[in-house]
Coordinates of N, CA and C in Angstrom, one line a residue:
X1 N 10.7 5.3 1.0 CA 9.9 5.8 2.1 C 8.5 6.2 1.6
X2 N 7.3 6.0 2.6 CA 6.2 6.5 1.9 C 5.2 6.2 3.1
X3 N 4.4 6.7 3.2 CA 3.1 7.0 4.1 C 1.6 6.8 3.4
X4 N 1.1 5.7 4.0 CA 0.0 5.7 3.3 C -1.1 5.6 4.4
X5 N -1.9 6.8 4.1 CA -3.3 7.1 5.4 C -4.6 6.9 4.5
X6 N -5.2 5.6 5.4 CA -6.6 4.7 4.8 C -7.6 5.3 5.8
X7 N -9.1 5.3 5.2 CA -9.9 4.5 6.3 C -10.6 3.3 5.6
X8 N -10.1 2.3 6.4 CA -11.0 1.1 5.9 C -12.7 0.6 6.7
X9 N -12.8 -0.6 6.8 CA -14.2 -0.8 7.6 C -15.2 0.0 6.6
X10 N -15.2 0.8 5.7 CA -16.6 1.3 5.0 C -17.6 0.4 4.9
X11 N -17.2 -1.0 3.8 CA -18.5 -2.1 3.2 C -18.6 -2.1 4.9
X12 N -18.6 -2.5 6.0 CA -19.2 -3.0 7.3 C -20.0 -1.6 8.0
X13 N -19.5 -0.5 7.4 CA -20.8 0.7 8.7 C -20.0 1.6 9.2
X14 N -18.7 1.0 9.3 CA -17.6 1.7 10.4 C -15.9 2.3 9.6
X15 N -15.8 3.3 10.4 CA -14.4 3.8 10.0 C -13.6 3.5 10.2
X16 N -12.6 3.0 10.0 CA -10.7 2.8 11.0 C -10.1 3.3 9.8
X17 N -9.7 4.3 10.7 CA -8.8 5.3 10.7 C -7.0 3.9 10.1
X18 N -6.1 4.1 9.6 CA -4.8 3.7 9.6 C -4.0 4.0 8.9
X19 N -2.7 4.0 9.6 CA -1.6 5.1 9.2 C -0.6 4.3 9.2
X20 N 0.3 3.8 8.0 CA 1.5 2.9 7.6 C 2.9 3.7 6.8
X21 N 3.7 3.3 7.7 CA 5.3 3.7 7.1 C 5.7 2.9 6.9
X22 N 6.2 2.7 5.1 CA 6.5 1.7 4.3 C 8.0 2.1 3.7
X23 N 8.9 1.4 4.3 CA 10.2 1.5 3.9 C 10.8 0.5 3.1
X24 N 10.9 0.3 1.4 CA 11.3 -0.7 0.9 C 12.1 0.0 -0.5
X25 N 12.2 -0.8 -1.4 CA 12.8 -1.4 -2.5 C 12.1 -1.2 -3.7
X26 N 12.5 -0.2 -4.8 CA 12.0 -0.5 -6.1 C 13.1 -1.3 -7.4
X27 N 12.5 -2.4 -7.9 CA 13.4 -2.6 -8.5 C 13.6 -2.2 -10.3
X28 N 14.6 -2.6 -11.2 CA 14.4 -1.9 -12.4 C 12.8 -2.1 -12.8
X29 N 12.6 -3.4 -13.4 CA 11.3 -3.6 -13.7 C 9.9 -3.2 -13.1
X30 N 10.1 -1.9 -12.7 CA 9.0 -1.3 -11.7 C 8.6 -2.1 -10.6
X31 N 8.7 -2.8 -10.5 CA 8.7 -4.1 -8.6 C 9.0 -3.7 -7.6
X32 N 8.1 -3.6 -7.0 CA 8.7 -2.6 -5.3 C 7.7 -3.4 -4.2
X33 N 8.8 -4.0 -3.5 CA 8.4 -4.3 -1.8 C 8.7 -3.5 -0.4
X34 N 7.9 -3.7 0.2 CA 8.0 -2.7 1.3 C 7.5 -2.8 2.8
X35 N 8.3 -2.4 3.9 CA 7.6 -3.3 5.3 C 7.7 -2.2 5.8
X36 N 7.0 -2.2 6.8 CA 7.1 -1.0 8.1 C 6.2 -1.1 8.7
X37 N 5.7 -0.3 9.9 CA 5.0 -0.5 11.2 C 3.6 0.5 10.4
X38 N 2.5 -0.3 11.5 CA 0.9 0.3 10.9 C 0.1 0.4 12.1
X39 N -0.3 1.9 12.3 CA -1.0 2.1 13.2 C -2.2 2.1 13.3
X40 N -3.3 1.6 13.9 CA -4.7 1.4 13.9 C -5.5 2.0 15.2
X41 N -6.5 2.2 15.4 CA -7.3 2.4 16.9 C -6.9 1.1 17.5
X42 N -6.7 -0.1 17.4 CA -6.7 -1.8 17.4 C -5.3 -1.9 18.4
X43 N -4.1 -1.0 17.9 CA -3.0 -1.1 17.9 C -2.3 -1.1 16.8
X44 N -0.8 -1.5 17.2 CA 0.6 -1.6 16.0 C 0.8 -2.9 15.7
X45 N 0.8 -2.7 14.2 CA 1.5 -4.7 13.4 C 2.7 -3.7 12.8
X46 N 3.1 -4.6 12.0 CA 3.8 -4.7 11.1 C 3.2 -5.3 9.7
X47 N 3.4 -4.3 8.5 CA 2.6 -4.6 7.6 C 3.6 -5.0 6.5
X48 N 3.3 -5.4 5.3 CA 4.2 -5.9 4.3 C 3.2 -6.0 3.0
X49 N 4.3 -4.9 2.1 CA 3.3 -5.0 0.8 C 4.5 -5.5 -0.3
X50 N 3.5 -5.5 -1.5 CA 4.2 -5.7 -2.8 C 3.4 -5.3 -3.5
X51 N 4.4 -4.4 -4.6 CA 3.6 -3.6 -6.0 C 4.1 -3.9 -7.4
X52 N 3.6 -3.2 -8.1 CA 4.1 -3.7 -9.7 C 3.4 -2.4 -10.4
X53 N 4.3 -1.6 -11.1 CA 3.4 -0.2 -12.5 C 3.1 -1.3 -13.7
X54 N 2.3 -0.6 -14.0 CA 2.2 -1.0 -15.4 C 2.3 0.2 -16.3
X55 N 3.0 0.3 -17.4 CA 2.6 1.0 -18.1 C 2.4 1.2 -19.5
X56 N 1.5 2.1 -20.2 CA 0.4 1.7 -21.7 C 1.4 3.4 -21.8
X57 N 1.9 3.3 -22.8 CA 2.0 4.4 -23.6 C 2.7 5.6 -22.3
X58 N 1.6 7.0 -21.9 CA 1.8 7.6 -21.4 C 1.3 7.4 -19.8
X59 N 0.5 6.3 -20.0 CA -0.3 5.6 -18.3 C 0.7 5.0 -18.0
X60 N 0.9 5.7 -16.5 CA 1.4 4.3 -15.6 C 0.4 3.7 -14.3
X61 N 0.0 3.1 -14.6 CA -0.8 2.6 -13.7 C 0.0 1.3 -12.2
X62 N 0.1 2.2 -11.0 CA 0.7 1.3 -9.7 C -0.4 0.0 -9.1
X63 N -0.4 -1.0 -8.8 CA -1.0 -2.1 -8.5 C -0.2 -2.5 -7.1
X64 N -0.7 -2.2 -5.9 CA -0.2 -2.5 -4.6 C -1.0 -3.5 -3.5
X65 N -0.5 -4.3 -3.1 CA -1.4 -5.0 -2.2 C -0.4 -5.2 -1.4
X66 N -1.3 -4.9 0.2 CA -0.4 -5.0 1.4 C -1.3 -5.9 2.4
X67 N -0.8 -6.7 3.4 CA -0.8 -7.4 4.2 C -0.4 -7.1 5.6
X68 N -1.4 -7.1 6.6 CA -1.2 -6.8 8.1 C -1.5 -7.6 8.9
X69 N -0.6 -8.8 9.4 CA -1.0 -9.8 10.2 C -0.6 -8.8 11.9
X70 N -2.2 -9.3 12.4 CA -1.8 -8.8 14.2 C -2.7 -9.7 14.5
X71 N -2.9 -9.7 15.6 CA -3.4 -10.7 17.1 C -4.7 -10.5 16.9
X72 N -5.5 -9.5 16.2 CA -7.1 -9.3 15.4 C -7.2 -10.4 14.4
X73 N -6.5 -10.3 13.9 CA -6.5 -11.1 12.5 C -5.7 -10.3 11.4
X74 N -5.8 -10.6 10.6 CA -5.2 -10.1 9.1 C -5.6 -9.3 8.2
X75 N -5.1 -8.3 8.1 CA -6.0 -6.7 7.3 C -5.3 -7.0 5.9
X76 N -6.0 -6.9 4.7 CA -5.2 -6.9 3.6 C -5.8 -5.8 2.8
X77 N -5.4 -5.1 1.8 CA -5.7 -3.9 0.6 C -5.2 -3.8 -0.4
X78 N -5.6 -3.7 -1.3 CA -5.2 -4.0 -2.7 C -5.4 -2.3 -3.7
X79 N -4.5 -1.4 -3.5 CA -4.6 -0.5 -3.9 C -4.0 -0.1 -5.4
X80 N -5.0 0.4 -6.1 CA -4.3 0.8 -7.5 C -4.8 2.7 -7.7
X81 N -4.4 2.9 -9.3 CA -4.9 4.4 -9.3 C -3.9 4.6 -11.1
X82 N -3.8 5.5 -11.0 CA -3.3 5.8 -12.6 C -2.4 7.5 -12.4
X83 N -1.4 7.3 -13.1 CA -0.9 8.7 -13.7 C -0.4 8.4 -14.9
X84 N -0.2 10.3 -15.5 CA 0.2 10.2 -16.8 C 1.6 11.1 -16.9
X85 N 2.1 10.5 -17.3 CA 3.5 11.4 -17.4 C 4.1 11.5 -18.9
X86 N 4.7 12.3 -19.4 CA 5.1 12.7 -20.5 C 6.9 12.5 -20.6

């Protein structure tokens, strides 16, 4: 389970606001896919991601990209970031 709240549109001038519940699967090798519904000012898709950690030592670094096909077109994001754990 997980919730991920964006605003995208920045590089264009503008804000959109969106709000995604991602209910999936992590596997041993850190591999995690995930689908659930995505809400926008636009309306509701259904979004679909896939991730992969990496990790160096004490970094783990998450690599996520998700996909939103609706009747607009296709939203995609490519989210990464870093922790350290001991």
């Amino acid at each position: 389970n997980e919730f991920v709240l964006l605003v995208g549109g920045l590089d264009q001038g503008t804000a959109i606001p969106s709000l995604t519940w991602l209910v999936g699967i992590r596997m041993p090798g850190q591999f995690e896919i995930g689908v659930g519904p995505n809400a926008t000012p636009a309306g509701v898709a259904l979004a679909l991601s896939l991730g992969q950690t990496f990790r160096a030592g004490a970094l783990s670094i998450p690599v996520n990209i998700a996909v939103v096909p609706s009747k607009f077109g296709v939203r995609s994001s490519i989210l990464t970031g870093f922790n350290i754990y001991r």
